[in-house]
Amino acid sequence: MTSTRERQRAAARAKLEREMAERAARARKRRQTQAIVGAGAVLLLVVAGTVWLVTTLGGDDDKTDTAAAPEGFSQCAYTEVPAEGRTKQIKDVGLPPSQQADTGSQTMTIDTNLGPITAKIDRAAVPCTAGSFTHLASKGFFDNTKCHRLVTEGIKVLQCGDPSATGKGWRQTDGTGGPSYNLAEENLPTDKRPPYPEGVIAMANSGQPGSTGSQFFIVYGDSPLDPNYTVLGTVTGGMDLVKQVAAAGDDKAFAQQAGGGHPKKEVVINKLTMSEIQN
């Protein structure tokens, strides 16, 4: 018969073996987690690099301040397009401040050759996009540019905001221009039907997350687009001008690609301004 002391020793050995097995299992799990995180970080860098390239074709070093934003402000990441990925359609006017007000509203005024178009922008919904527009407007980024795309079938939008769409006539590169940075999408209408009703102004992108730049579209009729585009604001005046442009039609230049074409009735943005923030 086994003595009491021997039974105690056997129990102690069994307990020690269990503890060692548990420690080994935890170590293996840590190594697996570290490997997964490391692989995910590499994949994230690859995806980020791909987004830079896609946005420059369709349309890094993150130099924004990562400090926490004070109350009433949001921290925004404006990601520079690498110099080697920039085309001559990219217009460099620097980066907006990384901290942007997220209270109050602004009025955007688009002074065109046909008359003014105005819109209200809620800073709480789109602090980073509104901050970007305010920065670009202050640099004259949109001045003397043309709205380069009109779509009248399926969706009803007039697209503007390419700094390279200037002068007489049209070029194959129309629609590929933008600023030297991108930002993440905000205020996506995932719960709205239709997502983009008549009267909203939304931001164009390349189809990839985080590829918003300067191009925007005015929705002049309910449009069943996927809810992947930042809703910037709501038109408060001048929609009749947009509908006049739509009634004149387009030249179908983009019919085999994104749809639509250059508007036959030319729309030139003489100047785009953003009012001071109103609380």
mmCIF file of C-alpha atoms in Angstrom:
data_model
loop_
_atom_site.group_PDB
_atom_site.id
_atom_site.type_symbol
_atom_site.label_atom_id
_atom_site.label_comp_id
_atom_site.label_asym_id
_atom_site.label_seq_id
_atom_site.Cartn_x
_atom_site.Cartn_y
_atom_site.Cartn_z
ATOM 1 C CA MET A 1 0.000 0.000 0.000
ATOM 2 C CA THR A 2 1.281 3.448 -0.907
ATOM 3 C CA SER A 3 2.133 5.591 2.096
ATOM 4 C CA THR A 4 0.547 8.951 2.729
ATOM 5 C CA ARG A 5 3.874 10.754 2.092
ATOM 6 C CA GLU A 6 4.318 9.039 -1.276
ATOM 7 C CA ARG A 7 0.801 9.993 -2.287
ATOM 8 C CA GLN A 8 1.541 13.619 -1.365
ATOM 9 C CA ARG A 9 4.764 13.589 -3.394
ATOM 10 C CA ALA A 10 2.955 12.120 -6.403
ATOM 11 C CA ALA A 11 0.269 14.761 -6.128
ATOM 12 C CA ALA A 12 2.893 17.511 -5.930
ATOM 13 C CA ARG A 13 4.687 16.177 -9.004
ATOM 14 C CA ALA A 14 1.392 16.034 -10.937
ATOM 15 C CA LYS A 15 0.562 19.596 -9.930
ATOM 16 C CA LEU A 16 4.012 20.812 -11.031
ATOM 17 C CA GLU A 17 3.676 19.036 -14.367
ATOM 18 C CA ARG A 18 0.261 20.651 -14.927
ATOM 19 C CA GLU A 19 1.645 24.105 -14.145
ATOM 20 C CA MET A 20 4.596 23.585 -16.514
ATOM 21 C CA ALA A 21 2.243 22.414 -19.288
ATOM 22 C CA GLU A 22 0.008 25.444 -18.755
ATOM 23 C CA ARG A 23 2.998 27.812 -18.887
ATOM 24 C CA ALA A 24 4.201 26.187 -22.116
ATOM 25 C CA ALA A 25 0.721 26.539 -23.648
ATOM 26 C CA ARG A 26 0.563 30.212 -22.695
ATOM 27 C CA ALA A 27 4.000 30.801 -24.224
ATOM 28 C CA ARG A 28 2.939 29.138 -27.477
ATOM 29 C CA LYS A 29 -0.208 31.277 -27.574
ATOM 30 C CA ARG A 30 1.850 34.459 -27.048
ATOM 31 C CA ARG A 31 4.180 33.501 -29.894
ATOM 32 C CA GLN A 32 1.211 32.793 -32.185
ATOM 33 C CA THR A 33 -0.409 36.122 -31.302
ATOM 34 C CA GLN A 34 2.823 38.002 -31.939
ATOM 35 C CA ALA A 35 3.203 36.276 -35.302
ATOM 36 C CA ILE A 36 -0.363 37.164 -36.301
ATOM 37 C CA VAL A 37 0.026 40.799 -35.209
ATOM 38 C CA GLY A 38 3.320 41.061 -37.066
ATOM 39 C CA ALA A 39 1.794 39.636 -40.243
ATOM 40 C CA GLY A 40 -1.170 41.992 -39.878
ATOM 41 C CA ALA A 41 1.150 44.986 -39.559
ATOM 42 C CA VAL A 42 2.972 43.994 -42.745
ATOM 43 C CA LEU A 43 -0.347 43.542 -44.567
ATOM 44 C CA LEU A 44 -1.527 46.941 -43.329
ATOM 45 C CA LEU A 45 1.599 48.581 -44.736
ATOM 46 C CA VAL A 46 1.090 46.849 -48.080
ATOM 47 C CA VAL A 47 -2.563 47.942 -48.216
ATOM 48 C CA ALA A 48 -1.616 51.518 -47.274
ATOM 49 C CA GLY A 49 0.922 51.622 -50.092
ATOM 50 C CA THR A 50 -1.674 50.310 -52.530
ATOM 51 C CA VAL A 51 -4.168 52.983 -51.473
ATOM 52 C CA TRP A 52 -1.572 55.700 -52.196
ATOM 53 C CA LEU A 53 -1.086 54.419 -55.724
ATOM 54 C CA VAL A 54 -4.787 53.919 -56.423
ATOM 55 C CA THR A 55 -5.741 57.368 -55.218
ATOM 56 C CA THR A 56 -3.147 59.100 -57.372
ATOM 57 C CA LEU A 57 -4.345 57.204 -60.432
ATOM 58 C CA GLY A 58 -8.011 57.804 -59.655
ATOM 59 C CA GLY A 59 -8.012 60.980 -58.320
ATOM 60 C CA ASP A 60 3.025 57.634 -46.709
ATOM 61 C CA ASP A 61 4.258 59.384 -44.412
ATOM 62 C CA ASP A 62 1.723 60.542 -41.861
ATOM 63 C CA LYS A 63 2.948 63.891 -40.636
ATOM 64 C CA THR A 64 -0.069 64.802 -38.535
ATOM 65 C CA ASP A 65 0.162 65.422 -34.813
ATOM 66 C CA THR A 66 -1.074 62.405 -32.878
ATOM 67 C CA ALA A 67 -1.631 64.310 -29.619
ATOM 68 C CA ALA A 68 -5.115 64.127 -28.165
ATOM 69 C CA ALA A 69 -7.389 66.880 -29.423
ATOM 70 C CA PRO A 70 -8.896 69.323 -26.894
ATOM 71 C CA GLU A 71 -12.628 69.482 -26.275
ATOM 72 C CA GLY A 72 -14.515 70.791 -29.309
ATOM 73 C CA PHE A 73 -11.904 69.467 -31.735
ATOM 74 C CA SER A 74 -11.258 66.198 -33.541
ATOM 75 C CA GLN A 75 -7.913 64.681 -34.427
ATOM 76 C CA CYS A 76 -7.666 64.289 -38.206
ATOM 77 C CA ALA A 77 -5.187 62.269 -40.245
ATOM 78 C CA TYR A 78 -4.269 63.887 -43.554
ATOM 79 C CA THR A 79 -2.020 61.389 -45.305
ATOM 80 C CA GLU A 80 0.443 62.720 -47.847
ATOM 81 C CA VAL A 81 0.677 61.109 -51.260
ATOM 82 C CA PRO A 82 4.349 60.056 -51.703
ATOM 83 C CA ALA A 83 6.291 62.283 -54.077
ATOM 84 C CA GLU A 84 7.062 59.376 -56.389
ATOM 85 C CA GLY A 85 3.339 58.687 -56.793
ATOM 86 C CA ARG A 86 2.294 62.215 -57.732
ATOM 87 C CA THR A 87 1.259 63.188 -61.235
ATOM 88 C CA LYS A 88 1.143 66.706 -62.651
ATOM 89 C CA GLN A 89 -2.596 66.690 -61.950
ATOM 90 C CA ILE A 90 -1.816 66.759 -58.216
ATOM 91 C CA LYS A 91 -1.749 70.241 -56.694
ATOM 92 C CA ASP A 92 0.319 70.625 -53.538
ATOM 93 C CA VAL A 93 -0.991 73.281 -51.147
ATOM 94 C CA GLY A 94 0.315 71.705 -47.944
ATOM 95 C CA LEU A 95 -1.610 69.913 -45.218
ATOM 96 C CA PRO A 96 -4.550 71.221 -43.158
ATOM 97 C CA PRO A 97 -4.102 71.446 -39.377
ATOM 98 C CA SER A 98 -4.512 68.004 -37.800
ATOM 99 C CA GLN A 99 -6.917 69.307 -35.142
ATOM 100 C CA GLN A 100 -10.242 70.488 -36.545
ATOM 101 C CA ALA A 101 -13.335 71.956 -34.874
ATOM 102 C CA ASP A 102 -16.191 69.487 -34.521
ATOM 103 C CA THR A 103 -18.916 71.903 -33.464
ATOM 104 C CA GLY A 104 -20.903 74.532 -35.347
ATOM 105 C CA SER A 105 -21.638 74.838 -39.043
ATOM 106 C CA GLN A 106 -20.265 76.532 -42.143
ATOM 107 C CA THR A 107 -21.657 77.825 -45.406
ATOM 108 C CA MET A 108 -19.879 76.761 -48.553
ATOM 109 C CA THR A 109 -20.354 79.155 -51.466
ATOM 110 C CA ILE A 110 -19.487 78.008 -54.979
ATOM 111 C CA ASP A 111 -19.406 81.085 -57.187
ATOM 112 C CA THR A 112 -19.831 79.791 -60.759
ATOM 113 C CA ASN A 113 -20.175 81.319 -64.212
ATOM 114 C CA LEU A 114 -23.895 80.413 -64.000
ATOM 115 C CA GLY A 115 -24.449 81.881 -60.544
ATOM 116 C CA PRO A 116 -23.852 80.901 -56.896
ATOM 117 C CA ILE A 117 -24.467 77.481 -55.373
ATOM 118 C CA THR A 118 -24.538 77.355 -51.580
ATOM 119 C CA ALA A 119 -24.511 74.514 -49.064
ATOM 120 C CA LYS A 120 -24.624 74.058 -45.303
ATOM 121 C CA ILE A 121 -21.946 71.920 -43.665
ATOM 122 C CA ASP A 122 -22.292 70.432 -40.172
ATOM 123 C CA ARG A 123 -18.847 70.358 -38.572
ATOM 124 C CA ALA A 124 -19.954 67.745 -36.036
ATOM 125 C CA ALA A 125 -20.631 65.277 -38.856
ATOM 126 C CA VAL A 126 -17.559 65.961 -40.993
ATOM 127 C CA PRO A 127 -14.888 67.820 -38.991
ATOM 128 C CA CYS A 128 -11.953 66.473 -41.012
ATOM 129 C CA THR A 129 -13.536 66.861 -44.446
ATOM 130 C CA ALA A 130 -14.827 70.343 -43.610
ATOM 131 C CA GLY A 131 -11.370 71.236 -42.323
ATOM 132 C CA SER A 132 -9.843 70.018 -45.570
ATOM 133 C CA PHE A 133 -12.269 72.076 -47.665
ATOM 134 C CA THR A 134 -11.606 75.157 -45.562
ATOM 135 C CA HIS A 135 -7.865 74.715 -46.057
ATOM 136 C CA LEU A 136 -8.159 74.127 -49.817
ATOM 137 C CA ALA A 137 -10.524 77.068 -50.288
ATOM 138 C CA SER A 138 -8.134 79.367 -48.413
ATOM 139 C CA LYS A 139 -5.406 78.405 -50.916
ATOM 140 C CA GLY A 140 -7.581 79.131 -53.977
ATOM 141 C CA PHE A 141 -7.463 75.432 -54.827
ATOM 142 C CA PHE A 142 -10.849 75.316 -56.565
ATOM 143 C CA ASP A 143 -10.701 78.715 -58.265
ATOM 144 C CA ASN A 144 -11.093 78.766 -62.069
ATOM 145 C CA THR A 145 -11.685 75.013 -62.298
ATOM 146 C CA LYS A 146 -14.448 73.291 -64.258
ATOM 147 C CA CYS A 147 -16.980 70.697 -63.156
ATOM 148 C CA HIS A 148 -15.693 67.897 -65.344
ATOM 149 C CA ARG A 149 -18.317 65.146 -65.109
ATOM 150 C CA LEU A 150 -22.094 64.911 -65.405
ATOM 151 C CA VAL A 151 -24.097 61.703 -65.001
ATOM 152 C CA THR A 152 -27.740 61.635 -66.042
ATOM 153 C CA GLU A 153 -28.517 57.904 -66.168
ATOM 154 C CA GLY A 154 -28.795 55.634 -63.124
ATOM 155 C CA ILE A 155 -27.441 58.306 -60.824
ATOM 156 C CA LYS A 156 -27.808 62.063 -61.127
ATOM 157 C CA VAL A 157 -24.635 63.901 -60.156
ATOM 158 C CA LEU A 158 -22.464 66.822 -61.227
ATOM 159 C CA GLN A 159 -18.832 66.250 -60.231
ATOM 160 C CA CYS A 160 -16.286 69.012 -59.608
ATOM 161 C CA GLY A 161 -13.102 69.650 -57.627
ATOM 162 C CA ASP A 162 -10.304 68.558 -59.971
ATOM 163 C CA PRO A 163 -7.671 71.348 -59.820
ATOM 164 C CA SER A 164 -6.289 70.307 -63.209
ATOM 165 C CA ALA A 165 -9.616 70.699 -65.056
ATOM 166 C CA THR A 166 -8.975 74.241 -66.270
ATOM 167 C CA GLY A 167 -8.794 76.215 -69.498
ATOM 168 C CA LYS A 168 -10.543 75.553 -72.791
ATOM 169 C CA GLY A 169 -11.685 72.130 -73.901
ATOM 170 C CA TRP A 170 -11.306 68.786 -72.159
ATOM 171 C CA ARG A 171 -8.434 66.366 -71.575
ATOM 172 C CA GLN A 172 -8.235 62.628 -70.968
ATOM 173 C CA THR A 173 -6.781 63.332 -67.534
ATOM 174 C CA ASP A 174 -9.872 65.231 -66.385
ATOM 175 C CA GLY A 175 -11.032 63.678 -63.143
ATOM 176 C CA THR A 176 -7.611 62.437 -62.009
ATOM 177 C CA GLY A 177 -6.508 65.547 -60.114
ATOM 178 C CA GLY A 178 -6.562 66.331 -56.425
ATOM 179 C CA PRO A 179 -4.497 67.609 -53.483
ATOM 180 C CA SER A 180 -1.231 66.055 -52.307
ATOM 181 C CA TYR A 181 -2.994 64.248 -49.459
ATOM 182 C CA ASN A 182 -5.945 61.969 -48.754
ATOM 183 C CA LEU A 183 -8.229 61.521 -45.774
ATOM 184 C CA ALA A 184 -10.642 58.956 -44.390
ATOM 185 C CA GLU A 185 -14.331 58.951 -45.231
ATOM 186 C CA GLU A 186 -16.807 60.421 -42.733
ATOM 187 C CA ASN A 187 -20.576 60.576 -42.299
ATOM 188 C CA LEU A 188 -21.369 57.596 -44.529
ATOM 189 C CA PRO A 189 -25.159 57.253 -45.120
ATOM 190 C CA THR A 190 -25.328 53.533 -44.382
ATOM 191 C CA ASP A 191 -28.800 53.837 -42.819
ATOM 192 C CA LYS A 192 -30.335 56.141 -45.454
ATOM 193 C CA ARG A 193 -32.560 55.123 -48.383
ATOM 194 C CA PRO A 194 -31.652 56.344 -50.864
ATOM 195 C CA PRO A 195 -28.146 56.926 -49.499
ATOM 196 C CA TYR A 196 -27.713 60.041 -51.644
ATOM 197 C CA PRO A 197 -30.977 61.946 -52.075
ATOM 198 C CA GLU A 198 -31.379 65.074 -54.156
ATOM 199 C CA GLY A 199 -29.705 68.048 -52.539
ATOM 200 C CA VAL A 200 -26.664 66.511 -50.873
ATOM 201 C CA ILE A 201 -23.042 67.237 -51.685
ATOM 202 C CA ALA A 202 -20.756 64.229 -51.272
ATOM 203 C CA MET A 203 -17.080 63.460 -51.736
ATOM 204 C CA ALA A 204 -15.768 61.334 -54.591
ATOM 205 C CA ASN A 205 -13.052 58.741 -53.997
ATOM 206 C CA SER A 206 -11.177 56.034 -55.881
ATOM 207 C CA GLY A 207 -13.258 53.231 -54.414
ATOM 208 C CA GLN A 208 -10.639 52.428 -51.780
ATOM 209 C CA PRO A 209 -11.043 53.345 -48.079
ATOM 210 C CA GLY A 210 -9.195 56.489 -47.105
ATOM 211 C CA SER A 211 -8.982 57.859 -50.647
ATOM 212 C CA THR A 212 -11.083 61.010 -50.254
ATOM 213 C CA GLY A 213 -9.401 64.067 -51.774
ATOM 214 C CA SER A 214 -10.865 67.273 -53.206
ATOM 215 C CA GLN A 215 -13.373 66.058 -55.796
ATOM 216 C CA PHE A 216 -17.026 66.308 -54.843
ATOM 217 C CA PHE A 217 -20.392 65.746 -56.487
ATOM 218 C CA ILE A 218 -23.677 67.583 -56.252
ATOM 219 C CA VAL A 219 -26.663 65.214 -56.277
ATOM 220 C CA TYR A 220 -29.514 66.753 -58.315
ATOM 221 C CA GLY A 221 -31.777 63.668 -58.179
ATOM 222 C CA ASP A 222 -32.070 60.697 -55.786
ATOM 223 C CA SER A 223 -29.130 58.394 -56.521
ATOM 224 C CA PRO A 224 -28.769 54.748 -55.360
ATOM 225 C CA LEU A 225 -25.002 54.782 -54.920
ATOM 226 C CA ASP A 226 -23.338 52.475 -52.412
ATOM 227 C CA PRO A 227 -22.885 54.384 -49.116
ATOM 228 C CA ASN A 228 -19.108 54.691 -49.501
ATOM 229 C CA TYR A 229 -18.838 58.442 -50.050
ATOM 230 C CA THR A 230 -18.645 61.131 -47.381
ATOM 231 C CA VAL A 231 -21.767 63.276 -47.208
ATOM 232 C CA LEU A 232 -20.273 66.741 -46.890
ATOM 233 C CA GLY A 233 -23.360 68.928 -46.701
ATOM 234 C CA THR A 234 -26.740 69.951 -48.074
ATOM 235 C CA VAL A 235 -27.457 72.388 -50.901
ATOM 236 C CA THR A 236 -29.309 75.484 -49.728
ATOM 237 C CA GLY A 237 -29.357 77.446 -52.986
ATOM 238 C CA GLY A 238 -28.573 77.128 -56.684
ATOM 239 C CA MET A 239 -29.994 73.664 -57.344
ATOM 240 C CA ASP A 240 -31.881 75.125 -60.297
ATOM 241 C CA LEU A 241 -28.526 75.935 -61.902
ATOM 242 C CA VAL A 242 -27.335 72.343 -61.505
ATOM 243 C CA LYS A 243 -30.558 71.066 -63.086
ATOM 244 C CA GLN A 244 -30.074 73.422 -66.033
ATOM 245 C CA VAL A 245 -26.673 71.834 -66.600
ATOM 246 C CA ALA A 246 -28.195 68.365 -66.321
ATOM 247 C CA ALA A 247 -30.917 69.228 -68.829
ATOM 248 C CA ALA A 248 -28.263 70.190 -71.398
ATOM 249 C CA GLY A 249 -26.759 66.695 -71.180
ATOM 250 C CA ASP A 250 -23.215 65.348 -71.445
ATOM 251 C CA ASP A 251 -20.855 64.183 -74.191
ATOM 252 C CA LYS A 252 -20.653 60.529 -72.954
ATOM 253 C CA ALA A 253 -16.852 60.754 -72.625
ATOM 254 C CA PHE A 254 -16.891 58.525 -69.526
ATOM 255 C CA ALA A 255 -19.700 56.218 -70.644
ATOM 256 C CA GLN A 256 -17.424 53.166 -70.897
ATOM 257 C CA GLN A 257 -15.716 53.857 -67.571
ATOM 258 C CA ALA A 258 -17.370 55.545 -64.601
ATOM 259 C CA GLY A 259 -20.413 56.713 -66.558
ATOM 260 C CA GLY A 260 -21.553 60.048 -67.936
ATOM 261 C CA GLY A 261 -19.333 62.591 -69.608
ATOM 262 C CA HIS A 262 -18.303 66.230 -69.695
ATOM 263 C CA PRO A 263 -21.298 68.550 -69.259
ATOM 264 C CA LYS A 264 -22.312 70.232 -72.513
ATOM 265 C CA LYS A 265 -23.257 73.343 -70.531
ATOM 266 C CA GLU A 266 -19.938 74.409 -69.037
ATOM 267 C CA VAL A 267 -19.719 75.063 -65.309
ATOM 268 C CA VAL A 268 -16.686 77.050 -64.138
ATOM 269 C CA ILE A 269 -16.015 77.572 -60.435
ATOM 270 C CA ASN A 270 -14.806 81.157 -60.277
ATOM 271 C CA LYS A 271 -14.194 80.878 -56.545
ATOM 272 C CA LEU A 272 -15.138 78.541 -53.704
ATOM 273 C CA THR A 273 -15.270 79.930 -50.172
ATOM 274 C CA MET A 274 -16.013 78.568 -46.705
ATOM 275 C CA SER A 275 -17.527 80.841 -44.081
ATOM 276 C CA GLU A 276 -16.251 81.146 -40.549
ATOM 277 C CA ILE A 277 -17.610 78.510 -38.159
ATOM 278 C CA GLN A 278 -21.000 79.511 -36.762
ATOM 279 C CA ASN A 279 -22.054 78.015 -33.409
#
